[in-house]
């Protein structure tokens, strides 16, 4: 299985390092300063008491792809009807099993030609015992003619469960192109372990 975008690589590596021996990291352990370059492609989702999954936070490029500010919007409303059940099941599976997923996404728009994206979905705990959030990224892997206000409808073309398969840190450092194969657990540190959360713009404090 091949990961194609550097944002996906970096977020997956950071997630694997920050969670340590846990199945999913605490939200308070995520330090956005470690992901400065990737922040425009990153988002956080939360499953509410009503069972709906909503964007808590979203980077500028995520909002550009979806054609609006998405904070507070339901995650599923941006997907094609035939993918709604599949994506809801994927979200519930990630929270229940705390296993990351990679989604190959086709962005469909009436205004411009379709574009391909890579979406990473990673489990996140709001408390030590509650896993109710996902940190993810949405990154273009094909040319996007116009990045602004596309209002694309998303289509899931493939979904891959990642289990504990992530690359060695030295394998990432030695990459000569923008892709790698996931086949080994990461064993080396990402950087200084964060001890607090620096919030992205928006969202409630908890």
XYZ file of N, CA, C and O in Angstrom:
824
model
N 0.848 -1.183 0.000
C 0.000 0.000 0.000
C 0.887 1.238 0.000
O 1.837 1.317 0.748
N 0.560 2.184 -0.834
C 1.432 3.324 -1.073
C 0.797 4.624 -0.589
O -0.339 4.938 -0.921
N 1.559 5.366 0.216
C 1.158 6.703 0.611
C 1.877 7.691 -0.290
O 3.085 7.588 -0.497
N 1.124 8.668 -0.814
C 1.672 9.492 -1.879
C 2.027 10.908 -1.473
O 2.839 11.543 -2.141
N 1.424 11.443 -0.425
C 1.627 12.861 -0.125
C 2.457 13.043 1.146
O 2.292 12.329 2.130
N 3.345 14.040 1.141
C 4.226 14.268 2.284
C 3.451 14.674 3.537
O 3.875 14.369 4.651
N 2.335 15.379 3.370
C 1.520 15.730 4.536
C 1.011 14.469 5.224
O 1.036 14.365 6.457
N 0.545 13.504 4.448
C 0.082 12.237 5.006
C 1.210 11.535 5.729
O 1.034 11.017 6.842
N 2.379 11.502 5.123
C 3.545 10.868 5.735
C 3.866 11.500 7.078
O 4.063 10.818 8.089
N 3.917 12.836 7.090
C 4.333 13.555 8.294
C 3.322 13.400 9.419
O 3.691 13.160 10.576
N 2.034 13.532 9.100
C 1.012 13.399 10.127
C 0.979 11.987 10.694
O 0.847 11.799 11.909
N 1.122 10.988 9.852
C 1.123 9.612 10.320
C 2.331 9.341 11.209
O 2.226 8.701 12.261
N 3.476 9.847 10.821
C 4.677 9.668 11.626
C 4.527 10.374 12.978
O 4.878 9.821 14.024
N 3.996 11.593 12.968
C 3.808 12.344 14.213
C 2.806 11.635 15.132
O 3.039 11.488 16.337
N 1.691 11.204 14.561
C 0.679 10.466 15.321
C 1.291 9.237 15.981
O 1.045 8.969 17.171
N 2.075 8.485 15.246
C 2.664 7.253 15.760
C 3.635 7.540 16.896
O 3.670 6.831 17.902
N 4.393 8.613 16.753
C 5.325 8.975 17.804
C 4.609 9.490 19.047
O 4.903 9.073 20.173
N 3.634 10.377 18.878
C 3.018 11.031 20.033
C 2.125 10.087 20.829
O 1.948 10.260 22.041
N 1.579 9.073 20.197
C 0.729 8.139 20.943
C 1.548 7.167 21.780
O 1.026 6.556 22.705
N 2.845 6.993 21.444
C 3.685 6.082 22.206
C 3.140 4.674 22.184
O 2.877 4.115 21.124
N 2.887 4.122 23.364
C 2.363 2.762 23.457
C 0.849 2.724 23.535
O 0.249 1.648 23.614
N 0.215 3.884 23.518
C -1.246 3.930 23.528
C -1.793 3.635 22.137
O -1.097 3.789 21.131
N -3.061 3.248 22.070
C -3.681 2.997 20.778
C -4.044 4.299 20.067
O -4.130 4.332 18.837
N -4.256 5.367 20.854
C -4.567 6.672 20.282
C -4.076 7.749 21.247
O -4.173 7.585 22.462
N -3.557 8.859 20.729
C -3.075 9.919 21.617
C -4.217 10.749 22.174
O -5.324 10.776 21.628
N -3.950 11.435 23.280
C -4.873 12.426 23.799
C -4.820 13.682 22.945
O -3.751 14.046 22.427
N -5.952 14.349 22.806
C -5.973 15.609 22.066
C -5.013 16.613 22.683
O -4.369 17.404 21.974
N -4.891 16.606 24.008
C -4.011 17.551 24.693
C -2.536 17.303 24.403
O -1.692 18.152 24.711
N -2.214 16.157 23.804
C -0.824 15.859 23.463
C -0.439 16.361 22.081
O 0.738 16.356 21.721
N -1.419 16.771 21.283
C -1.148 17.234 19.918
C -0.649 18.673 19.953
O -1.325 19.565 20.468
N 0.525 18.895 19.419
C 1.138 20.223 19.386
C 1.227 20.688 17.933
O 2.087 20.226 17.187
N 0.348 21.586 17.494
C 0.364 22.038 16.099
C 1.692 22.652 15.649
O 1.971 22.682 14.456
N 2.502 23.133 16.591
C 3.787 23.715 16.198
C 4.706 22.670 15.580
O 5.656 23.011 14.876
N 4.415 21.397 15.822
C 5.192 20.317 15.209
C 4.737 20.041 13.778
O 5.362 19.268 13.060
N 3.616 20.666 13.374
C 3.022 20.382 12.066
C 2.739 21.680 11.306
O 1.751 21.776 10.589
N 3.588 22.676 11.466
C 3.308 23.996 10.908
C 3.056 23.959 9.408
O 2.114 24.566 8.899
N 3.883 23.245 8.673
C 3.754 23.201 7.216
C 2.488 22.476 6.792
O 1.884 22.810 5.762
N 2.061 21.505 7.574
C 0.930 20.651 7.203
C -0.424 21.192 7.658
O -1.468 20.689 7.224
N -0.457 22.201 8.530
C -1.715 22.658 9.123
C -2.811 23.006 8.115
O -3.988 22.726 8.378
N -2.511 23.624 6.954
C -3.603 23.936 6.018
C -4.369 22.715 5.527
O -5.522 22.835 5.118
N -3.759 21.527 5.584
C -4.398 20.299 5.111
C -5.005 19.473 6.243
O -5.554 18.397 5.992
N -4.907 19.940 7.475
C -5.297 19.132 8.629
C -6.656 19.563 9.173
O -7.021 20.739 9.124
N -7.410 18.599 9.693
C -8.703 18.872 10.300
C -8.901 17.981 11.520
O -8.187 16.979 11.697
N -9.858 18.343 12.366
C -10.264 17.508 13.494
C -11.773 17.322 13.435
O -12.528 18.289 13.249
N -12.218 16.084 13.580
C -13.630 15.723 13.595
C -14.016 15.253 14.988
O -13.183 14.712 15.723
N -15.285 15.427 15.335
C -15.777 14.957 16.624
C -17.166 14.349 16.458
O -18.006 14.889 15.742
N -17.386 13.232 17.131
C -18.710 12.619 17.156
C -19.462 13.154 18.361
O -19.046 12.976 19.510
N -20.570 13.837 18.126
C -21.324 14.451 19.191
C -22.274 13.491 19.880
O -22.432 12.332 19.480
N -22.950 13.984 20.909
C -23.909 13.172 21.649
C -25.069 12.727 20.766
O -25.699 11.710 21.014
N -25.336 13.490 19.695
C -26.416 13.128 18.776
C -25.990 12.116 17.727
O -26.781 11.727 16.864
N -24.732 11.697 17.786
C -24.225 10.700 16.853
C -23.686 11.274 15.564
O -23.108 10.540 14.750
N -23.849 12.576 15.343
C -23.354 13.199 14.119
C -21.872 13.556 14.250
O -21.405 13.952 15.323
N -21.155 13.419 13.133
C -19.733 13.737 13.080
C -19.564 15.122 12.463
O -20.029 15.368 11.348
N -18.914 16.013 13.179
C -18.763 17.392 12.707
C -17.305 17.826 12.730
O -16.502 17.318 13.507
N -16.999 18.788 11.860
C -15.675 19.404 11.873
C -15.573 20.321 13.094
O -16.382 21.216 13.283
N -14.565 20.094 13.926
C -14.251 21.027 15.003
C -13.280 22.098 14.508
O -13.396 23.268 14.857
N -12.320 21.667 13.728
C -11.292 22.547 13.188
C -10.972 22.103 11.777
O -11.098 20.920 11.449
N -10.521 23.021 10.932
C -10.121 22.653 9.574
C -9.151 23.681 9.043
O -9.329 24.892 9.230
N -8.121 23.220 8.355
C -7.142 24.100 7.744
C -7.703 24.812 6.523
O -8.744 24.440 5.974
N -6.983 25.821 6.085
C -7.472 26.663 4.991
C -7.650 25.888 3.691
O -8.616 26.120 2.961
N -6.760 24.965 3.387
C -6.887 24.231 2.122
C -8.038 23.239 2.167
O -8.664 22.974 1.137
N -8.323 22.692 3.334
C -9.491 21.815 3.463
C -10.755 22.610 3.163
O -11.635 22.159 2.412
N -10.856 23.804 3.727
C -12.022 24.660 3.478
C -12.112 25.076 2.015
O -13.206 25.164 1.443
N -10.970 25.322 1.382
C -10.957 25.696 -0.035
C -11.477 24.563 -0.907
O -12.268 24.786 -1.829
N -11.058 23.347 -0.606
C -11.517 22.193 -1.387
C -13.029 22.029 -1.266
O -13.725 21.767 -2.254
N -13.548 22.220 -0.055
C -14.975 22.012 0.191
C -15.804 23.256 -0.077
O -17.040 23.223 -0.004
N -15.143 24.362 -0.387
C -15.848 25.548 -0.862
C -16.455 26.414 0.211
O -17.280 27.282 -0.105
N -16.071 26.216 1.490
C -16.649 27.015 2.562
C -15.874 26.787 3.849
O -15.063 25.860 3.950
N -16.120 27.646 4.842
C -15.643 27.385 6.194
C -16.448 26.222 6.752
O -17.677 26.268 6.774
N -15.754 25.145 7.178
C -16.475 23.912 7.518
C -16.589 23.662 9.016
O -17.220 22.685 9.422
N -16.018 24.517 9.844
C -16.096 24.293 11.284
C -17.557 24.254 11.729
O -18.337 25.165 11.444
N -17.928 23.161 12.408
C -19.307 22.966 12.857
C -20.185 22.236 11.863
O -21.299 21.828 12.198
N -19.696 22.060 10.622
C -20.483 21.369 9.594
C -20.356 19.855 9.734
O -19.339 19.338 10.192
N -21.394 19.137 9.319
C -21.361 17.685 9.361
C -20.402 17.139 8.306
O -20.428 17.548 7.142
N -19.589 16.209 8.720
C -18.582 15.599 7.851
C -19.221 14.893 6.660
O -18.753 15.006 5.520
N -20.323 14.193 6.892
C -20.906 13.368 5.840
C -21.596 14.184 4.742
O -21.820 13.666 3.651
N -21.938 15.436 5.000
C -22.678 16.211 4.004
C -21.837 16.516 2.765
O -22.377 16.873 1.722
N -20.542 16.331 2.845
C -19.669 16.626 1.717
C -19.388 15.392 0.848
O -18.646 15.486 -0.131
N -19.972 14.253 1.200
C -19.736 13.019 0.455
C -20.917 12.684 -0.447
O -22.051 13.060 -0.167
N -20.621 11.966 -1.517
C -21.675 11.508 -2.403
C -22.582 10.537 -1.656
O -22.150 9.828 -0.743
N -23.846 10.500 -2.051
C -24.848 9.703 -1.339
C -24.435 8.246 -1.208
O -24.602 7.639 -0.144
N -23.865 7.692 -2.242
C -23.520 6.272 -2.209
C -22.372 5.964 -1.246
O -22.120 4.792 -0.925
N -21.652 7.002 -0.781
C -20.546 6.791 0.140
C -20.899 7.085 1.591
O -20.063 6.906 2.483
N -22.104 7.546 1.856
C -22.453 7.969 3.203
C -22.342 6.838 4.220
O -21.742 6.994 5.285
N -22.921 5.690 3.912
C -22.877 4.566 4.842
C -21.441 4.087 5.032
O -21.013 3.792 6.162
N -20.699 4.034 3.944
C -19.319 3.555 3.999
C -18.456 4.458 4.877
O -17.657 3.977 5.695
N -18.604 5.768 4.745
C -17.792 6.690 5.529
C -18.235 6.722 6.993
O -17.399 6.836 7.898
N -19.530 6.608 7.249
C -19.995 6.542 8.637
C -19.470 5.292 9.313
O -19.012 5.332 10.470
N -19.508 4.182 8.609
C -18.993 2.931 9.160
C -17.490 3.038 9.412
O -16.988 2.553 10.431
N -16.780 3.677 8.498
C -15.342 3.855 8.667
C -15.041 4.683 9.907
O -14.150 4.350 10.707
N -15.785 5.786 10.086
C -15.580 6.645 11.242
C -15.839 5.874 12.536
O -15.030 5.928 13.475
N -16.948 5.154 12.590
C -17.285 4.389 13.796
C -16.236 3.307 14.066
O -15.905 3.031 15.225
N -15.710 2.702 13.016
C -14.687 1.657 13.162
C -13.403 2.234 13.734
O -12.765 1.631 14.605
N -13.010 3.404 13.254
C -11.790 4.045 13.749
C -11.906 4.331 15.243
O -10.980 4.076 16.020
N -13.047 4.861 15.671
C -13.231 5.189 17.085
C -13.323 3.927 17.947
O -12.816 3.901 19.074
N -13.971 2.890 17.439
C -14.163 1.666 18.220
C -12.885 0.845 18.328
O -12.589 0.278 19.388
N -12.124 0.765 17.234
C -10.929 -0.082 17.211
C -9.636 0.709 17.374
O -8.586 0.135 17.603
N -9.737 2.047 17.231
C -8.573 2.946 17.318
C -7.497 2.562 16.304
O -6.301 2.568 16.602
N -7.949 2.250 15.122
C -7.058 1.885 14.018
C -7.143 2.954 12.934
O -8.237 3.327 12.520
N -6.008 3.482 12.473
C -6.017 4.503 11.422
C -6.506 3.959 10.084
O -6.401 2.759 9.809
N -7.018 4.873 9.268
C -7.436 4.517 7.910
C -6.921 5.543 6.909
O -6.747 6.717 7.246
N -6.711 5.075 5.700
C -6.325 5.921 4.581
C -7.399 5.807 3.510
O -7.794 4.701 3.135
N -7.893 6.950 3.040
C -8.970 6.960 2.046
C -8.478 7.652 0.779
O -7.994 8.791 0.831
N -8.582 6.964 -0.336
C -8.350 7.592 -1.638
C -9.640 8.300 -2.035
O -10.707 7.678 -2.063
N -9.539 9.584 -2.333
C -10.712 10.421 -2.536
C -10.677 11.066 -3.917
O -9.631 11.553 -4.363
N -11.813 11.070 -4.581
C -11.976 11.811 -5.825
C -12.883 13.003 -5.540
O -13.987 12.835 -5.013
N -12.398 14.195 -5.827
C -13.185 15.405 -5.636
C -13.917 15.754 -6.913
O -13.300 15.991 -7.954
N -15.238 15.779 -6.873
C -16.073 16.022 -8.043
C -16.675 17.420 -7.947
O -17.212 17.810 -6.915
N -16.574 18.179 -9.030
C -17.153 19.523 -9.058
C -17.725 19.795 -10.437
O -17.191 19.338 -11.453
N -18.830 20.542 -10.483
C -19.419 20.926 -11.765
C -18.600 22.017 -12.454
O -18.700 22.202 -13.673
N -17.789 22.738 -11.678
C -17.079 23.890 -12.209
C -15.739 23.540 -12.841
O -15.317 24.154 -13.818
N -15.047 22.560 -12.262
C -13.714 22.200 -12.749
C -13.603 20.690 -12.843
O -14.463 19.953 -12.362
N -12.513 20.230 -13.457
C -12.319 18.798 -13.618
C -12.066 18.138 -12.269
O -11.657 18.777 -11.299
N -12.311 16.839 -12.192
C -12.125 16.086 -10.960
C -10.656 16.083 -10.547
O -9.754 16.192 -11.383
N -10.430 15.982 -9.254
C -9.074 15.924 -8.724
C -8.993 14.813 -7.688
O -9.991 14.451 -7.058
N -7.803 14.254 -7.529
C -7.595 13.154 -6.597
C -6.934 13.658 -5.316
O -6.008 14.479 -5.355
N -7.413 13.126 -4.188
C -6.909 13.514 -2.876
C -6.610 12.263 -2.063
O -7.101 11.177 -2.346
N -5.800 12.475 -1.040
C -5.480 11.427 -0.085
C -5.948 11.910 1.287
O -5.569 12.996 1.729
N -6.794 11.118 1.958
C -7.314 11.488 3.263
C -6.838 10.490 4.307
O -7.043 9.281 4.170
N -6.194 11.005 5.341
C -5.748 10.183 6.458
C -6.673 10.439 7.646
O -6.985 11.593 7.960
N -7.123 9.392 8.308
C -8.028 9.488 9.448
C -7.419 8.735 10.623
O -7.184 7.521 10.540
N -7.171 9.455 11.734
C -6.458 8.902 12.873
C -7.262 9.103 14.158
O -7.772 10.202 14.400
N -7.384 8.081 15.014
C -8.175 8.200 16.242
C -7.521 9.140 17.251
O -6.298 9.219 17.356
N -8.366 9.832 18.009
C -7.901 10.817 18.977
C -8.809 10.744 20.208
O -10.037 10.697 20.076
N -8.213 10.756 21.404
C -8.982 10.666 22.641
C -9.180 12.060 23.248
O -8.240 12.834 23.349
N -10.389 12.357 23.669
C -10.640 13.611 24.373
C -10.346 13.468 25.861
O -10.013 14.442 26.533
N -10.491 12.257 26.392
C -10.116 11.924 27.769
C -9.391 10.581 27.726
O -9.436 9.887 26.695
N -8.738 10.182 28.809
C -8.030 8.896 28.782
C -8.889 7.713 28.379
O -8.386 6.740 27.806
N -10.196 7.765 28.667
C -11.062 6.614 28.398
C -12.008 6.802 27.226
O -12.713 5.862 26.841
N -12.040 7.996 26.642
C -13.014 8.287 25.583
C -12.297 8.649 24.278
O -11.569 9.639 24.204
N -12.533 7.826 23.260
C -12.015 8.099 21.917
C -13.197 8.535 21.055
O -14.002 7.712 20.615
N -13.333 9.846 20.846
C -14.498 10.367 20.141
C -14.129 11.379 19.060
O -14.995 12.066 18.529
N -12.854 11.450 18.725
C -12.415 12.424 17.730
C -11.459 11.780 16.735
O -10.900 10.714 16.986
N -11.299 12.460 15.637
C -10.352 12.031 14.618
C -9.563 13.242 14.169
O -10.118 14.304 13.915
N -8.240 13.076 14.098
C -7.407 14.071 13.446
C -7.049 13.513 12.077
O -6.736 12.327 11.947
N -7.170 14.335 11.069
C -6.942 13.842 9.718
C -6.338 14.890 8.813
O -6.116 16.036 9.208
N -6.071 14.478 7.599
C -5.557 15.394 6.585
C -6.208 15.085 5.250
O -6.614 13.949 4.991
N -6.314 16.114 4.419
C -6.855 15.979 3.068
C -5.907 16.705 2.138
O -5.801 17.935 2.181
N -5.194 15.957 1.298
C -4.133 16.532 0.483
C -4.292 16.122 -0.969
O -4.558 14.953 -1.274
N -4.108 17.073 -1.860
C -4.240 16.806 -3.288
C -3.044 16.009 -3.796
O -1.899 16.358 -3.529
N -3.321 14.953 -4.540
C -2.262 14.152 -5.151
C -2.295 14.243 -6.669
O -1.541 13.569 -7.361
N -3.198 15.069 -7.190
C -3.197 15.391 -8.618
C -3.370 16.897 -8.752
O -3.756 17.574 -7.803
N -3.064 17.423 -9.895
C -3.114 18.863 -10.104
C -4.533 19.391 -9.904
O -5.499 18.809 -10.395
N -4.643 20.485 -9.150
C -5.918 21.156 -8.941
C -5.852 22.500 -9.636
O -5.074 23.370 -9.265
N -6.676 22.664 -10.659
C -6.587 23.867 -11.495
C -6.902 25.135 -10.707
O -6.227 26.145 -10.832
N -7.942 25.088 -9.910
C -8.317 26.255 -9.120
C -8.553 25.812 -7.690
O -9.511 25.091 -7.412
N -7.699 26.196 -6.715
C -7.834 25.703 -5.357
C -8.901 26.405 -4.543
O -9.201 25.998 -3.437
N -9.499 27.489 -5.065
C -10.395 28.283 -4.252
C -11.868 28.004 -4.552
O -12.280 27.914 -5.705
N -12.639 27.869 -3.479
C -14.102 27.757 -3.561
C -14.562 26.719 -4.579
O -15.415 26.981 -5.420
N -13.976 25.543 -4.486
C -14.329 24.502 -5.451
C -15.656 23.840 -5.104
O -16.383 23.409 -5.981
N -15.958 23.752 -3.826
C -17.193 23.101 -3.423
C -17.285 21.680 -3.922
O -18.323 21.233 -4.390
N -16.212 20.952 -3.822
C -16.180 19.597 -4.366
C -17.005 18.627 -3.526
O -17.023 18.701 -2.304
N -17.668 17.715 -4.205
C -18.329 16.594 -3.551
C -17.313 15.457 -3.523
O -16.685 15.146 -4.530
N -17.132 14.824 -2.364
C -16.097 13.817 -2.205
C -16.625 12.420 -2.501
O -17.743 12.071 -2.145
N -15.788 11.641 -3.150
C -16.114 10.251 -3.469
C -14.969 9.365 -2.993
O -13.809 9.607 -3.327
N -15.277 8.352 -2.179
C -14.264 7.426 -1.676
C -14.025 6.326 -2.710
O -14.915 5.528 -2.986
N -12.836 6.299 -3.278
C -12.516 5.288 -4.290
C -11.824 4.070 -3.696
O -11.812 3.003 -4.299
N -11.218 4.226 -2.501
C -10.589 3.090 -1.816
C -10.381 3.456 -0.359
O -10.090 4.611 -0.034
N -10.528 2.476 0.527
C -10.294 2.665 1.955
C -9.354 1.569 2.433
O -9.596 0.382 2.195
N -8.266 1.974 3.111
C -7.267 1.022 3.589
C -7.112 1.153 5.090
O -6.883 2.253 5.602
N -7.250 0.049 5.821
C -6.990 0.025 7.260
C -5.490 -0.119 7.460
O -4.867 -1.031 6.911
N -4.897 0.770 8.258
C -3.444 0.792 8.390
C -2.926 -0.105 9.503
O -1.732 -0.391 9.551
N -3.771 -0.510 10.436
C -3.344 -1.316 11.577
C -2.171 -0.614 12.266
O -2.212 0.580 12.490
N -1.102 -1.342 12.598
C 0.057 -0.719 13.234
C 1.205 -0.557 12.248
O 2.361 -0.392 12.644
N 0.897 -0.610 10.963
C 1.951 -0.564 9.954
C 2.298 0.876 9.613
O 1.555 1.562 8.935
N 3.432 1.329 10.091
C 3.934 2.668 9.786
C 5.425 2.568 9.550
O 6.087 1.642 10.004
N 6.018 3.522 8.851
C 7.405 3.399 8.451
C 8.392 3.710 9.561
O 8.098 4.428 10.511
N 9.595 3.152 9.433
C 10.700 3.556 10.278
C 11.025 5.016 10.014
O 10.940 5.490 8.881
N 11.428 5.753 11.035
C 11.749 7.167 10.854
C 12.879 7.362 9.856
O 12.855 8.275 9.044
N 13.884 6.479 9.913
C 15.003 6.648 8.986
C 14.590 6.381 7.544
O 15.178 6.918 6.606
N 13.556 5.564 7.350
C 13.071 5.333 5.998
C 12.473 6.604 5.421
O 12.648 6.911 4.243
N 11.752 7.361 6.244
C 11.193 8.632 5.791
C 12.284 9.637 5.484
O 12.212 10.386 4.516
N 13.309 9.683 6.331
C 14.384 10.652 6.144
C 15.148 10.405 4.859
O 15.717 11.325 4.267
N 15.188 9.152 4.400
C 15.957 8.798 3.214
C 15.146 8.852 1.927
O 15.654 8.545 0.854
N 13.865 9.268 2.005
C 13.017 9.302 0.820
C 13.569 10.261 -0.223
O 13.996 11.363 0.084
N 13.536 9.854 -1.487
C 13.959 10.712 -2.582
C 12.787 11.216 -3.390
O 12.949 12.041 -4.276
N 11.583 10.702 -3.123
C 10.407 11.186 -3.829
C 9.279 11.380 -2.826
O 9.506 11.422 -1.625
N 8.060 11.517 -3.320
C 6.939 11.874 -2.462
C 6.107 10.683 -2.023
O 4.967 10.844 -1.618
N 6.633 9.477 -2.103
C 5.822 8.322 -1.754
C 6.656 7.293 -1.003
O 7.881 7.281 -1.079
N 5.984 6.429 -0.256
C 6.655 5.319 0.390
C 5.637 4.233 0.664
O 4.437 4.448 0.590
N 6.174 3.042 0.970
C 5.303 1.919 1.306
C 5.311 1.722 2.815
O 6.366 1.748 3.442
N 4.132 1.524 3.395
C 4.016 1.287 4.825
C 4.212 -0.198 5.088
O 3.475 -1.019 4.577
N 5.219 -0.528 5.895
C 5.416 -1.948 6.159
C 6.047 -2.231 7.521
O 6.114 -3.375 7.926
N 6.502 -1.216 8.256
C 7.170 -1.461 9.527
C 6.707 -0.465 10.572
O 6.361 0.659 10.257
N 6.767 -0.863 11.870
C 6.418 0.100 12.922
C 7.515 1.126 13.117
O 8.690 0.835 12.962
N 7.135 2.335 13.474
C 8.099 3.382 13.740
C 8.688 3.189 15.129
O 7.995 2.907 16.083
N 10.007 3.333 15.265
C 10.657 3.113 16.545
C 11.447 4.326 17.021
O 11.857 4.381 18.163
N 11.674 5.321 16.169
C 12.486 6.460 16.559
C 11.632 7.684 16.830
O 10.571 7.830 16.268
N 12.112 8.599 17.712
C 11.299 9.758 18.083
C 11.128 10.751 16.956
O 11.997 10.910 16.107
N 9.991 11.437 16.987
C 9.683 12.476 16.000
C 10.354 13.783 16.357
O 10.840 14.507 15.513
N 10.380 14.119 17.634
C 10.941 15.389 18.090
C 10.720 15.504 19.578
O 10.571 14.504 20.268
N 10.692 16.701 20.107
C 10.433 16.885 21.528
C 8.977 16.544 21.821
O 8.077 17.092 21.209
N 8.752 15.661 22.763
C 7.390 15.229 23.066
C 6.581 16.395 23.616
O 6.961 17.013 24.589
N 5.451 16.740 22.976
C 4.651 17.860 23.459
C 3.966 17.529 24.771
O 3.573 16.394 25.009
N 3.789 18.525 25.625
C 3.143 18.300 26.905
C 1.835 19.055 27.010
O 1.155 18.976 28.015
N 1.454 19.822 25.971
C 0.220 20.574 26.018
C -0.278 20.815 24.609
O 0.415 20.532 23.646
N -1.485 21.325 24.523
C -2.093 21.589 23.224
C -2.059 23.073 22.920
O -2.410 23.896 23.757
N -1.604 23.410 21.723
C -1.777 24.752 21.216
C -2.868 24.678 20.164
O -2.669 24.133 19.100
N -4.036 25.200 20.478
C -5.209 25.009 19.641
C -5.074 25.686 18.290
O -4.546 26.788 18.190
N -5.566 25.008 17.276
C -5.805 25.655 16.003
C -6.960 26.637 16.181
O -7.695 26.585 17.160
N -7.165 27.499 15.213
C -8.219 28.517 15.314
C -9.581 27.890 15.475
O -9.958 26.985 14.729
N -10.361 28.388 16.463
C -11.747 27.955 16.620
C -11.877 26.759 17.546
O -10.907 26.207 18.042
N -13.123 26.364 17.791
C -13.415 25.211 18.623
C -13.511 25.574 20.087
O -12.944 26.561 20.532
N -14.193 24.767 20.837
C -14.345 25.062 22.248
C -13.169 24.506 23.031
O -12.483 23.583 22.590
N -12.915 25.024 24.167
C -11.828 24.574 25.018
C -12.320 23.462 25.931
O -13.271 23.642 26.665
N -11.701 22.305 25.862
C -11.991 21.264 26.843
C -10.861 20.251 26.860
O -9.927 20.354 26.116
